[in-house]
Amino acid sequence: MDPATAFRAFTEEIDRWWLPGPINAFDSSRLLTMRIEPGVDGRVLEIYDNGDALELGRITVWEPGARLVFRSGVDDTEVDVRFASDGDGTRVTVEQYVLPDGDADTAGLFWPKIAHWLVPWCRAHDAARPVHRLAPVSVGLHYEDPAAAARWLADAFGLRSWDRIPAEGDAPDWIELHVGPVAILLFPLDGKRSPEPVTHQTWVYVDDLDAHLKRAEAAGATIVRGIGQDGYRAYTAEDLEGHRWTFAQAPPAMRPVDGAGR
């Protein structure tokens, strides 16, 4: 793929290569699509189901096929994306840095981590290809070494990733594997959300989170964490044997599926 095509894929098709997931947006429970408006002063946006949008950034440099720079709208950072010919393909370099006098403690340096989602999209590039859709159930697994576990699960069980299997030495904050549309999220043991030993946890996406919580409370479920907003709107409960379940508000882009939990 040449730089001009890669640039268009990055900007015009961000809604195609940006992976869905419970922690891949500032408000995934309402996320409808992603968008980059072309030209200087264009916006990088999360578009929500009610027509609202969160401005993730504002473009300061727009050089089609060569360079894109945008100032973050959610923290004190700037993102510089460069496109250059590299053999038969294109090298895309993503740098995100804290601005002078910016607050480094609140900086979310996530763009370099997620930009490699573009690679598999461009490798099998087809603008008409359907976007990724998540199933209404996901599973979270806690490992001492999630990266090593991901490599083993890929080799032994054939699990795949829309993103990438981490290489030796990589230590991403989270890893998403998939079996069809079902996401399997890998987390470190020391990164669990509870002081109690937790080895696995199931995510279920529901259409009406508030009504679902009331039903669980009425049935006597132990509510570990009430409804909160952490990139996704969700609550966590224990079943009759103490297993953890997280119920999250289904995003509008998640197509309704017949079955339990909907």
GROMACS .gro file of C-alpha atoms in nm:
model
  262
    1MET     CA    1   0.000   0.000   0.000
    2ASP     CA    2   0.140   0.342  -0.097
    3PRO     CA    3   0.154   0.636   0.150
    4ALA     CA    4  -0.142   0.819  -0.007
    5THR     CA    5  -0.366   0.513   0.031
    6ALA     CA    6  -0.241   0.447   0.385
    7PHE     CA    7  -0.313   0.809   0.478
    8ARG     CA    8  -0.669   0.776   0.346
    9ALA     CA    9  -0.712   0.448   0.532
   10PHE     CA   10  -0.597   0.609   0.858
   11THR     CA   11  -0.822   0.913   0.824
   12GLU     CA   12  -1.123   0.822   0.610
   13GLU     CA   13  -1.160   0.464   0.737
   14ILE     CA   14  -1.089   0.506   1.109
   15ASP     CA   15  -1.437   0.369   1.181
   16ARG     CA   16  -1.327   0.047   1.008
   17TRP     CA   17  -0.987  -0.021   1.167
   18TRP     CA   18  -1.064   0.112   1.517
   19LEU     CA   19  -1.146  -0.202   1.714
   20PRO     CA   20  -1.462  -0.225   1.923
   21GLY     CA   21  -1.427  -0.332   2.283
   22PRO     CA   22  -1.530  -0.244   2.639
   23ILE     CA   23  -1.216  -0.036   2.699
   24ASN     CA   24  -1.139   0.102   2.353
   25ALA     CA   25  -1.331   0.428   2.384
   26PHE     CA   26  -1.394   0.703   2.636
   27ASP     CA   27  -1.764   0.607   2.637
   28SER     CA   28  -1.803   0.273   2.457
   29SER     CA   29  -2.157   0.227   2.591
   30ARG     CA   30  -2.277   0.511   2.365
   31LEU     CA   31  -2.018   0.491   2.086
   32LEU     CA   32  -2.167   0.474   1.737
   33THR     CA   33  -1.860   0.543   1.522
   34MET     CA   34  -1.522   0.718   1.498
   35ARG     CA   35  -1.450   1.002   1.255
   36ILE     CA   36  -1.164   1.225   1.142
   37GLU     CA   37  -1.270   1.546   0.967
   38PRO     CA   38  -1.029   1.635   0.684
   39GLY     CA   39  -0.808   1.944   0.676
   40VAL     CA   40  -0.651   2.179   0.928
   41ASP     CA   41  -0.890   2.246   1.218
   42GLY     CA   42  -1.072   1.920   1.147
   43ARG     CA   43  -1.174   1.718   1.449
   44VAL     CA   44  -1.099   1.362   1.564
   45LEU     CA   45  -1.430   1.246   1.709
   46GLU     CA   46  -1.612   0.978   1.903
   47ILE     CA   47  -1.969   0.998   1.769
   48TYR     CA   48  -2.246   0.889   2.006
   49ASP     CA   49  -2.591   0.747   1.942
   50ASN     CA   50  -2.776   1.065   2.044
   51GLY     CA   51  -2.577   1.286   1.805
   52ASP     CA   52  -2.331   1.411   2.068
   53ALA     CA   53  -1.958   1.378   2.008
   54LEU     CA   54  -1.638   1.385   2.212
   55GLU     CA   55  -1.353   1.576   2.049
   56LEU     CA   56  -1.044   1.360   2.090
   57GLY     CA   57  -0.829   1.605   1.898
   58ARG     CA   58  -0.809   1.897   1.655
   59ILE     CA   59  -0.589   1.883   1.344
   60THR     CA   60  -0.300   2.130   1.318
   61VAL     CA   61  -0.108   1.974   1.026
   62TRP     CA   62  -0.276   1.806   0.727
   63GLU     CA   63  -0.045   1.682   0.452
   64PRO     CA   64  -0.223   1.401   0.263
   65GLY     CA   65   0.004   1.103   0.207
   66ALA     CA   66   0.275   1.244   0.431
   67ARG     CA   67   0.178   1.375   0.774
   68LEU     CA   68  -0.107   1.432   1.017
   69VAL     CA   69  -0.078   1.618   1.349
   70PHE     CA   70  -0.357   1.682   1.597
   71ARG     CA   71  -0.372   1.847   1.940
   72SER     CA   72  -0.553   1.629   2.193
   73GLY     CA   73  -0.886   1.746   2.329
   74VAL     CA   74  -0.882   1.511   2.628
   75ASP     CA   75  -0.535   1.573   2.775
   76ASP     CA   76  -0.219   1.784   2.733
   77THR     CA   77  -0.068   1.589   2.444
   78GLU     CA   78  -0.014   1.610   2.070
   79VAL     CA   79  -0.010   1.325   1.817
   80ASP     CA   80   0.219   1.325   1.511
   81VAL     CA   81   0.149   1.061   1.244
   82ARG     CA   82   0.390   1.027   0.948
   83PHE     CA   83   0.362   0.818   0.631
   84ALA     CA   84   0.670   0.725   0.427
   85SER     CA   85   0.743   0.477   0.147
   86ASP     CA   86   0.922   0.164   0.270
   87GLY     CA   87   0.997  -0.087  -0.005
   88ASP     CA   88   0.670  -0.204  -0.153
   89GLY     CA   89   0.469  -0.065   0.137
   90THR     CA   90   0.439   0.228   0.375
   91ARG     CA   91   0.591   0.287   0.717
   92VAL     CA   92   0.347   0.463   0.951
   93THR     CA   93   0.512   0.628   1.253
   94VAL     CA   94   0.299   0.747   1.543
   95GLU     CA   95   0.443   0.971   1.815
   96GLN     CA   96   0.244   1.113   2.105
   97TYR     CA   97   0.408   1.353   2.348
   98VAL     CA   98   0.316   1.576   2.640
   99LEU     CA   99   0.303   1.945   2.550
  100PRO     CA  100   0.531   2.196   2.726
  101ASP     CA  101   0.384   2.279   3.067
  102GLY     CA  102   0.135   1.993   3.018
  103ASP     CA  103   0.027   1.754   3.291
  104ALA     CA  104   0.216   1.430   3.232
  105ASP     CA  105   0.028   1.253   3.514
  106THR     CA  106  -0.305   1.278   3.329
  107ALA     CA  107  -0.168   1.214   2.979
  108GLY     CA  108  -0.325   0.918   2.802
  109LEU     CA  109  -0.048   0.808   2.567
  110PHE     CA  110  -0.265   0.553   2.388
  111TRP     CA  111  -0.233   0.647   2.020
  112PRO     CA  112   0.099   0.465   1.960
  113LYS     CA  113  -0.053   0.156   2.124
  114ILE     CA  114  -0.369   0.144   1.912
  115ALA     CA  115  -0.228   0.269   1.580
  116HIS     CA  116  -0.102  -0.079   1.494
  117TRP     CA  117  -0.469  -0.179   1.457
  118LEU     CA  118  -0.429  -0.014   1.118
  119VAL     CA  119  -0.180  -0.278   1.000
  120PRO     CA  120  -0.410  -0.582   0.964
  121TRP     CA  121  -0.678  -0.358   0.816
  122CYS     CA  122  -0.440  -0.230   0.547
  123ARG     CA  123  -0.289  -0.575   0.488
  124ALA     CA  124  -0.627  -0.706   0.369
  125HIS     CA  125  -0.755  -0.369   0.261
  126ASP     CA  126  -1.114  -0.358   0.141
  127ALA     CA  127  -1.313  -0.044   0.223
  128ALA     CA  128  -1.635  -0.240   0.166
  129ARG     CA  129  -1.545  -0.511   0.420
  130PRO     CA  130  -1.792  -0.524   0.713
  131VAL     CA  131  -1.669  -0.367   1.035
  132HIS     CA  132  -1.582  -0.582   1.336
  133ARG     CA  133  -1.880  -0.656   1.561
  134LEU     CA  134  -1.855  -0.784   1.917
  135ALA     CA  135  -2.081  -1.056   2.056
  136PRO     CA  136  -2.289  -0.962   2.363
  137VAL     CA  137  -2.065  -1.177   2.588
  138SER     CA  138  -1.691  -1.134   2.657
  139VAL     CA  139  -1.460  -1.319   2.898
  140GLY     CA  140  -1.183  -1.166   3.109
  141LEU     CA  141  -0.894  -1.389   3.222
  142HIS     CA  142  -0.620  -1.294   3.471
  143TYR     CA  143  -0.266  -1.433   3.423
  144GLU     CA  144   0.071  -1.373   3.586
  145ASP     CA  145   0.210  -1.310   3.237
  146PRO     CA  146  -0.075  -1.216   2.998
  147ALA     CA  147   0.158  -1.176   2.697
  148ALA     CA  148   0.303  -1.525   2.740
  149ALA     CA  149  -0.048  -1.658   2.793
  150ALA     CA  150  -0.166  -1.491   2.472
  151ARG     CA  151   0.115  -1.650   2.271
  152TRP     CA  152   0.040  -1.991   2.422
  153LEU     CA  153  -0.336  -1.962   2.361
  154ALA     CA  154  -0.268  -1.864   2.000
  155ASP     CA  155  -0.026  -2.154   1.942
  156ALA     CA  156  -0.208  -2.424   2.137
  157PHE     CA  157  -0.575  -2.336   2.093
  158GLY     CA  158  -0.566  -2.130   1.774
  159LEU     CA  159  -0.707  -1.814   1.933
  160ARG     CA  160  -0.656  -1.511   1.713
  161SER     CA  161  -0.654  -1.135   1.753
  162TRP     CA  162  -0.802  -0.848   1.552
  163ASP     CA  163  -0.508  -0.656   1.691
  164ARG     CA  164  -0.186  -0.859   1.732
  165ILE     CA  165  -0.038  -1.133   1.945
  166PRO     CA  166   0.228  -0.968   2.167
  167ALA     CA  167   0.588  -1.060   2.088
  168GLU     CA  168   0.848  -1.169   2.344
  169GLY     CA  169   0.926  -0.867   2.562
  170ASP     CA  170   0.599  -0.685   2.492
  171ALA     CA  171   0.382  -0.600   2.792
  172PRO     CA  172   0.062  -0.425   2.674
  173ASP     CA  173  -0.187  -0.295   2.931
  174TRP     CA  174  -0.448  -0.534   2.797
  175ILE     CA  175  -0.469  -0.802   2.531
  176GLU     CA  176  -0.778  -0.891   2.330
  177LEU     CA  177  -0.809  -1.231   2.166
  178HIS     CA  178  -1.115  -1.340   1.973
  179VAL     CA  179  -1.308  -1.652   1.888
  180GLY     CA  180  -1.532  -1.525   1.611
  181PRO     CA  181  -1.705  -1.216   1.754
  182VAL     CA  182  -1.641  -1.319   2.119
  183ALA     CA  183  -1.366  -1.118   2.291
  184ILE     CA  184  -1.133  -1.283   2.545
  185LEU     CA  185  -0.959  -1.011   2.746
  186LEU     CA  186  -0.632  -1.093   2.923
  187PHE     CA  187  -0.527  -0.895   3.233
  188PRO     CA  188  -0.237  -0.924   3.481
  189LEU     CA  189  -0.313  -1.071   3.824
  190ASP     CA  190  -0.181  -0.757   3.995
  191GLY     CA  191  -0.411  -0.544   3.777
  192LYS     CA  192  -0.740  -0.695   3.894
  193ARG     CA  193  -1.011  -0.460   4.016
  194SER     CA  194  -1.067  -0.637   4.349
  195PRO     CA  195  -0.847  -0.737   4.645
  196GLU     CA  196  -1.007  -1.085   4.643
  197PRO     CA  197  -0.845  -1.353   4.425
  198VAL     CA  198  -0.999  -1.325   4.079
  199THR     CA  199  -0.889  -1.551   3.794
  200HIS     CA  200  -1.171  -1.498   3.547
  201GLN     CA  201  -1.466  -1.271   3.488
  202THR     CA  202  -1.743  -1.264   3.229
  203TRP     CA  203  -1.873  -0.951   3.054
  204VAL     CA  204  -2.233  -0.949   2.933
  205TYR     CA  205  -2.369  -0.657   2.730
  206VAL     CA  206  -2.734  -0.570   2.803
  207ASP     CA  207  -2.971  -0.326   2.636
  208ASP     CA  208  -3.090  -0.156   2.959
  209LEU     CA  209  -2.822  -0.158   3.228
  210ASP     CA  210  -3.029   0.018   3.497
  211ALA     CA  211  -3.318  -0.226   3.462
  212HIS     CA  212  -3.075  -0.517   3.467
  213LEU     CA  213  -2.918  -0.397   3.794
  214LYS     CA  214  -3.263  -0.365   3.958
  215ARG     CA  215  -3.344  -0.722   3.853
  216ALA     CA  216  -3.016  -0.852   3.996
  217GLU     CA  217  -3.068  -0.666   4.325
  218ALA     CA  218  -3.424  -0.797   4.354
  219ALA     CA  219  -3.292  -1.152   4.308
  220GLY     CA  220  -3.046  -1.103   4.595
  221ALA     CA  221  -2.727  -1.080   4.390
  222THR     CA  222  -2.423  -0.939   4.573
  223ILE     CA  223  -2.335  -0.613   4.399
  224VAL     CA  224  -1.957  -0.573   4.415
  225ARG     CA  225  -1.948  -0.245   4.226
  226GLY     CA  226  -2.249  -0.036   4.133
  227ILE     CA  227  -2.296   0.129   3.798
  228GLY     CA  228  -1.989   0.334   3.713
  229GLN     CA  229  -1.831   0.498   3.413
  230ASP     CA  230  -1.479   0.387   3.320
  231GLY     CA  231  -1.473   0.411   2.942
  232TYR     CA  232  -1.779   0.187   2.951
  233ARG     CA  233  -2.089   0.199   3.174
  234ALA     CA  234  -2.112  -0.115   3.384
  235TYR     CA  235  -2.164  -0.282   3.721
  236THR     CA  236  -2.013  -0.597   3.875
  237ALA     CA  237  -2.193  -0.864   4.078
  238GLU     CA  238  -2.124  -1.207   4.227
  239ASP     CA  239  -2.330  -1.516   4.158
  240LEU     CA  240  -2.435  -1.772   4.420
  241GLU     CA  241  -2.082  -1.927   4.430
  242GLY     CA  242  -1.895  -1.597   4.430
  243HIS     CA  243  -1.799  -1.581   4.061
  244ARG     CA  244  -1.768  -1.228   3.926
  245TRP     CA  245  -1.988  -1.102   3.640
  246THR     CA  246  -1.966  -0.758   3.481
  247PHE     CA  247  -2.274  -0.630   3.301
  248ALA     CA  248  -2.213  -0.342   3.060
  249GLN     CA  249  -2.441  -0.117   2.860
  250ALA     CA  250  -2.447  -0.250   2.503
  251PRO     CA  251  -2.319   0.013   2.257
  252PRO     CA  252  -2.558   0.119   1.979
  253ALA     CA  253  -2.336  -0.039   1.714
  254MET     CA  254  -2.381  -0.383   1.874
  255ARG     CA  255  -2.656  -0.553   1.681
  256PRO     CA  256  -2.924  -0.717   1.895
  257VAL     CA  257  -2.881  -1.093   1.928
  258ASP     CA  258  -3.148  -1.332   2.056
  259GLY     CA  259  -3.052  -1.510   2.374
  260ALA     CA  260  -2.998  -1.473   2.747
  261GLY     CA  261  -2.863  -1.149   2.883
  262ARG     CA  262  -3.025  -0.926   2.622
   0.00000   0.00000   0.00000
